[in-house]
Amino acid sequence: MAFLTPVYLLFGLLALPIILLYMLRLRRREVLVSSTLLWQKLMRDREANAPWQKLRRNLLLFLQLLILAALVFALARPFLPVPSIATGNVVVLLDASASMLATDVEPTRFDAAKEEINRLIGELGSNSQMTIIKVGQTPAVLIAATNDKAALREAIANITAEPTAADWTAAFALATGAAQGFSNARVVIISDGGLPADLPPLPAETAYIPIGTSGENLAISALATRNTIDGPQLFASIRNEGLLDKEALLSVSLDGTLFDSRRIVVPAQNTTNVTWNLPEGTAVIEARLSNQTDDFLPVDDIAWAVHEGGITNRALLVTEGNLFLEQVYAILPGIDAFKSSPENDLTTEQFDLYIFDSVSLPDPPPDADMLIINPQPDSNPLFTISGTFSDTVTIRLADSPLLQFVDWSNVHIRAAKQIAAPWADVLVEAQGGPLILAGEQAGRRIVIMTFDLRDSDLPLQIAFPILIANITNWLSPGKAFDVPAGLQPGEPVTIVPTASTTAVLVQKPDDTIWESEAEAQSLLFTETNLPGVYQVILRDNTGEQPAGRFAVNLFNASESHILPADSLQIGQTEVETEPEGNIGQREFWPWLAALAFGLLIVEWWVYHRGTKLPDFKLR
Amino acid sequence: MILFDEATLHKLEQLTLIADRVRVGVMKGDRRSTKRGTSIEFADYRNYTKGDDLRRLDWNVYARLERPFIKLLEEEEDLAVHLLVDTSASMDWPESHDPTHKLNYALRLTGALGHIALSTGDQLTVTLLNSQQERTWGPFRHQGNSLRLFQFLETARAEGMTDLNLSLRHYALRGRRPGLLLLISDLFTPNGYRDGLNALQARGYEVGIIHLLSPDETDPDLSGDLKLIDLETGADAEITLDASTRDLYRQRVQAWQTEIASYCARRNVHYIPVTTDLPWERLVMQTLRVRGLVK
């Protein structure tokens, strides 16, 4: 045992005044009695009968000296050397991924991990420091390089694990930064394993504290829909990560109504696939595992899928015949293309997008988005044509999403029309005039290509389908967002509002609303931490329009695989679980303080015995 | 201080003090004497012996049995009653207005017993014992003196010390007519009381002790570190009082009274321990009756 602040032991000198005060004891209270005859007899008796009674007054002194000793020792902060890994500059990586929500350790693995950190904090030496990094979807430094144990405990008091995968690479980068510049740095990984294999080596001694005992877990590892000839079909994949065969009830709800329940048996380390034919019009599918034996991770027992046809735009291609355009529009997703000749009456049916290829515009032009290729010199309210030019060497490309990934360097054009449209921006400008213009006019988006495709080699370039896709996308965007089927918690979603959208709202699974002004071309929605179904709502001047839903699921094999690893492979080194033989310091001053308090109560009781305590008389 | 009201006095007049062992009367009184005497109450017969007064021969018996018998008749005589009240400072306890004040209690008791004695025709002497100045009232007879007795008692003050041994010995030596002697005291006396009792008994007194203690003397409500000061002697005692000490004190008081009681029983002394929270009427009407001092 040694002391951290031995100078406080000098307070032990306070014993002298205490003893002095006892010597100069307070004057006794004087009380008149009718006679002291009996009292004097009594005193003689006591002194004769019970010698320890004489010490009784000194018992108080003894207790007070004990209290002082306990307090002084507590102030001096004594400690016992204990074997510990928490010495030097300790960087703790606390796994906060979904697998840490497993309940094989009561109450959860994450709570057990926090308990481990608290133990490390308790053993932290006086000249050691600790940094705690929470390793979740986005690793974060909870508290950096401090010896303040209260602050350290405070930092981890209220954190929880997230149902997401952990970004260990980023966490290792943080840990490397935190450990840099310290010669005695030490990284402690508190995890249940599941670290990726290709992690960079850490520049410090590394220890691993495994959390968890069991790997038993039944998980929904995939839930997806597809369209077949017979209608929509649901596919679910159930994975048993454990070492025991498992049986469970798999329930499927469609739009909140129970559709089917199946008892499934999944052998150990195996996967069972189930399919259903769904009725038409199904939107939200929820699959849930219940009644399973030995399942320690509840977060992957439920999954959602959204089966929405999406928005399919109808496009009318008005042309005398253009193979390139027809073929491109035949394969563009989200577009149902129809072809019409210029003689036909265009007003019979309404389309989302009109493509005029080398034909005259109808008068009036349709009130819809338009792609006008090789406009014809006739009167219309949109633009004026003042001639043709052949000086088509490109001098400027606008920085526009329409030209994203478009390589214009090899495009050659024989001739183009001189077009003036004040509402439009020039996207591609040649020496002689604009080649592509785009803009908004009277609430519709219009793109004009001033040249005939057959007068250029653009359709032969790789740039052509990209350009057409970009233009079509801009003209009539499909869904407001595009998410892959297996969107993981924490992964961002790009939401593309329409031209008239003023704000984008997302209703999260916990019914909270995320809202953002639709200022940019696209918005990044990042708050996908909760698994579940998200509803995207676009607000424009006319009101709020639902723009579809998407599902976030924990389809992550490594998080569902909750069997704790015995060792970690980091770089070339194997990190074992045994703590190394360093010496930490376990302080025990709180116990001394508690002892002093207890002694104080005893002293009080000894002093007041008889006056305050009930005095039972036997008669 | 008004000692008694009219109703109490009437009740007291029904009572008589009893002395078992004292048999020396000087005047005709209301009480039976052990001496055979001249009253009309028949006591016994005995054989005639030469020289007997022929007037006391029972002629009817002689006529029937033809043998002379002397008829013995009861003698009725008076009793000398001595009431001794300890008026040392320790009797001035607790507060004088406290109903359990020992001196007031003692004076009331004296008044009551004195009134009983006077109303039964006994000779009464009341003495206030004090080492500085002893004051004596009496001896007087006759009920008419009760009021003067009460007036005398009302002047009593408790102060100074009383050495009971000394006072009692002096009282015995003063050579009055021995009789029933009741000592009313708290027995808080530095040199004891036994020699005094011996001296009184040697002179033929029948002695009774009425031992007065106030409730807070038998069960003190004190605690903490105290310096106890003796009201009478001024002596002090430093003591740290707690529950166990007070228990011990209570045991001491018990033991003290038991010790006095057993001493008195051996010496044929009436011993009546009284706590002053006992109403004095009850003491007189019940306790003393039970103990055979009053009938």
CSV table of C-alpha atoms in Angstrom, one decimal, chain A residues 222-393:
chain,number,residue,atom,x,y,z
A,222,ALA,CA,-32.7,-10.8,-46.1
A,223,LEU,CA,-36.2,-9.6,-47.0
A,224,ALA,CA,-36.9,-8.5,-50.5
A,225,THR,CA,-39.7,-8.3,-53.1
A,226,ARG,CA,-39.7,-8.7,-56.8
A,227,ASN,CA,-42.2,-8.6,-59.6
A,228,THR,CA,-42.9,-11.8,-61.4
A,229,ILE,CA,-45.5,-12.7,-63.9
A,230,ASP,CA,-47.7,-14.0,-61.1
A,231,GLY,CA,-47.5,-10.7,-59.2
A,232,PRO,CA,-45.1,-9.5,-56.5
A,233,GLN,CA,-43.2,-12.1,-54.6
A,234,LEU,CA,-41.6,-11.9,-51.2
A,235,PHE,CA,-38.3,-13.5,-50.4
A,236,ALA,CA,-37.0,-14.0,-46.8
A,237,SER,CA,-33.9,-15.6,-45.7
A,238,ILE,CA,-33.5,-16.8,-42.1
A,239,ARG,CA,-30.0,-17.4,-40.8
A,240,ASN,CA,-29.2,-19.4,-37.7
A,241,GLU,CA,-25.8,-18.2,-36.5
A,242,GLY,CA,-25.8,-20.4,-33.5
A,243,LEU,CA,-24.5,-23.9,-32.8
A,244,LEU,CA,-28.0,-25.3,-32.0
A,245,ASP,CA,-30.8,-26.0,-34.3
A,246,LYS,CA,-33.6,-23.5,-33.9
A,247,GLU,CA,-37.3,-23.3,-34.4
A,248,ALA,CA,-39.2,-20.1,-34.6
A,249,LEU,CA,-42.5,-18.6,-35.8
A,250,LEU,CA,-42.0,-16.3,-38.8
A,251,SER,CA,-44.9,-13.9,-39.2
A,252,VAL,CA,-45.4,-11.7,-42.2
A,253,SER,CA,-47.6,-8.6,-42.0
A,254,LEU,CA,-48.7,-6.7,-45.0
A,255,ASP,CA,-49.5,-3.0,-44.4
A,256,GLY,CA,-50.0,-3.8,-40.8
A,257,THR,CA,-52.3,-6.8,-41.2
A,258,LEU,CA,-51.0,-10.3,-40.4
A,259,PHE,CA,-50.7,-12.2,-43.7
A,260,ASP,CA,-49.0,-15.4,-42.9
A,261,SER,CA,-47.3,-17.2,-40.0
A,262,ARG,CA,-45.0,-20.1,-40.6
A,263,ARG,CA,-43.1,-22.4,-38.2
A,264,ILE,CA,-39.6,-22.7,-39.5
A,265,VAL,CA,-36.8,-24.9,-38.5
A,266,VAL,CA,-33.3,-23.6,-39.2
A,267,PRO,CA,-30.4,-26.0,-38.6
A,268,ALA,CA,-27.3,-24.7,-36.8
A,269,GLN,CA,-25.0,-22.5,-39.0
A,270,ASN,CA,-27.5,-22.7,-41.8
A,271,THR,CA,-29.9,-20.6,-43.8
A,272,THR,CA,-33.5,-21.2,-44.6
A,273,ASN,CA,-35.2,-19.3,-47.5
A,274,VAL,CA,-38.9,-18.7,-47.6
A,275,THR,CA,-41.0,-17.1,-50.4
A,276,TRP,CA,-44.5,-15.9,-50.6
A,277,ASN,CA,-46.7,-14.6,-53.4
A,278,LEU,CA,-48.1,-11.3,-52.3
A,279,PRO,CA,-51.3,-9.7,-53.3
A,280,GLU,CA,-51.1,-6.8,-55.7
A,281,GLY,CA,-51.0,-3.4,-54.1
A,282,THR,CA,-48.9,-4.5,-51.1
A,283,ALA,CA,-46.7,-1.6,-49.9
A,284,VAL,CA,-45.1,-2.3,-46.6
A,285,ILE,CA,-44.1,-5.8,-45.5
A,286,GLU,CA,-42.9,-6.6,-42.0
A,287,ALA,CA,-41.4,-10.0,-41.1
A,288,ARG,CA,-40.9,-11.0,-37.6
A,289,LEU,CA,-39.4,-13.9,-35.8
A,290,SER,CA,-41.0,-14.9,-32.6
A,291,ASN,CA,-41.2,-17.9,-30.2
A,292,GLN,CA,-37.6,-18.8,-31.0
A,293,THR,CA,-35.4,-20.6,-28.5
A,294,ASP,CA,-32.0,-19.2,-27.6
A,295,ASP,CA,-32.0,-16.0,-29.4
A,296,PHE,CA,-29.8,-13.3,-27.8
A,297,LEU,CA,-30.1,-10.5,-30.3
A,298,PRO,CA,-33.6,-9.2,-30.8
A,299,VAL,CA,-32.7,-6.4,-33.2
A,300,ASP,CA,-32.3,-8.7,-36.2
A,301,ASP,CA,-35.5,-10.6,-35.5
A,302,ILE,CA,-37.6,-8.1,-37.4
A,303,ALA,CA,-37.2,-6.8,-40.9
A,304,TRP,CA,-39.2,-4.6,-43.3
A,305,ALA,CA,-39.5,-4.3,-47.0
A,306,VAL,CA,-41.2,-1.8,-49.2
A,307,HIS,CA,-42.8,-2.9,-52.4
A,308,GLU,CA,-43.8,0.2,-54.3
A,309,GLY,CA,-43.9,0.3,-58.0
A,310,GLY,CA,-42.3,3.7,-58.0
A,311,ILE,CA,-43.2,6.5,-60.3
A,312,THR,CA,-43.1,5.6,-63.9
A,313,ASN,CA,-43.1,8.5,-66.2
A,314,ARG,CA,-44.7,8.4,-69.6
A,315,ALA,CA,-42.8,9.9,-72.4
A,316,LEU,CA,-43.9,10.7,-75.9
A,317,LEU,CA,-41.3,10.6,-78.6
A,318,VAL,CA,-42.4,12.7,-81.5
A,319,THR,CA,-40.2,11.9,-84.5
A,320,GLU,CA,-40.1,11.0,-88.1
A,321,GLY,CA,-38.0,8.1,-86.9
A,322,ASN,CA,-34.7,8.1,-84.9
A,323,LEU,CA,-33.3,4.8,-84.0
A,324,PHE,CA,-30.9,6.2,-81.5
A,325,LEU,CA,-33.5,7.9,-79.5
A,326,GLU,CA,-36.0,5.1,-79.7
A,327,GLN,CA,-33.4,2.6,-78.4
A,328,VAL,CA,-32.2,4.8,-75.6
A,329,TYR,CA,-35.8,5.5,-74.4
A,330,ALA,CA,-36.7,1.8,-74.7
A,331,ILE,CA,-34.2,0.9,-72.0
A,332,LEU,CA,-34.2,3.9,-69.7
A,333,PRO,CA,-35.6,2.8,-66.3
A,334,GLY,CA,-38.6,4.6,-65.0
A,335,ILE,CA,-39.8,5.8,-68.4
A,336,ASP,CA,-42.6,4.3,-70.5
A,337,ALA,CA,-41.8,5.7,-73.9
A,338,PHE,CA,-44.4,6.0,-76.7
A,339,LYS,CA,-43.7,7.0,-80.2
A,340,SER,CA,-45.8,9.2,-82.4
A,341,SER,CA,-45.4,10.9,-85.7
A,342,PRO,CA,-45.8,14.6,-86.0
A,343,GLU,CA,-49.0,14.4,-87.9
A,344,ASN,CA,-50.9,12.8,-85.0
A,345,ASP,CA,-52.9,14.9,-82.6
A,346,LEU,CA,-50.8,15.2,-79.5
A,347,THR,CA,-53.6,16.6,-77.3
A,348,THR,CA,-55.6,13.4,-77.0
A,349,GLU,CA,-53.4,12.1,-74.2
A,350,GLN,CA,-51.3,13.8,-71.5
A,351,PHE,CA,-47.6,12.7,-71.1
A,352,ASP,CA,-45.1,13.6,-68.5
A,353,LEU,CA,-42.4,14.2,-71.0
A,354,TYR,CA,-42.4,15.2,-74.7
A,355,ILE,CA,-39.4,14.6,-77.0
A,356,PHE,CA,-39.5,16.5,-80.2
A,357,ASP,CA,-36.9,15.3,-82.7
A,358,SER,CA,-36.6,17.5,-85.7
A,359,VAL,CA,-40.3,18.3,-85.9
A,360,SER,CA,-42.2,21.5,-85.5
A,361,LEU,CA,-43.6,22.2,-82.0
A,362,PRO,CA,-47.4,22.1,-81.7
A,363,ASP,CA,-49.1,25.3,-81.1
A,364,PRO,CA,-49.5,25.9,-78.2
A,365,PRO,CA,-46.6,23.7,-76.9
A,366,PRO,CA,-47.7,21.0,-74.4
A,367,ASP,CA,-47.8,22.0,-70.8
A,368,ALA,CA,-45.1,19.5,-69.8
A,369,ASP,CA,-41.4,19.0,-69.7
A,370,MET,CA,-39.8,18.9,-73.1
A,371,LEU,CA,-36.7,17.8,-74.8
A,372,ILE,CA,-36.4,19.6,-78.1
A,373,ILE,CA,-33.8,18.2,-80.6
A,374,ASN,CA,-33.0,20.1,-83.7
A,375,PRO,CA,-35.8,22.6,-83.5
A,376,GLN,CA,-37.6,23.6,-86.6
A,377,PRO,CA,-37.8,27.3,-87.6
A,378,ASP,CA,-41.4,28.0,-87.0
A,379,SER,CA,-43.0,30.5,-84.7
A,380,ASN,CA,-43.3,29.4,-81.1
A,381,PRO,CA,-43.3,31.3,-77.7
A,382,LEU,CA,-40.2,29.5,-76.4
A,383,PHE,CA,-37.3,30.6,-78.6
A,384,THR,CA,-36.3,32.1,-81.9
A,385,ILE,CA,-34.1,30.7,-84.5
A,386,SER,CA,-31.9,33.1,-86.3
A,387,GLY,CA,-30.0,30.8,-88.7
A,388,THR,CA,-27.4,28.0,-88.6
A,389,PHE,CA,-23.8,27.8,-87.8
A,390,SER,CA,-21.1,25.3,-88.5
A,391,ASP,CA,-18.4,26.5,-86.2
A,392,THR,CA,-19.2,23.9,-83.6
A,393,VAL,CA,-15.9,23.6,-81.8
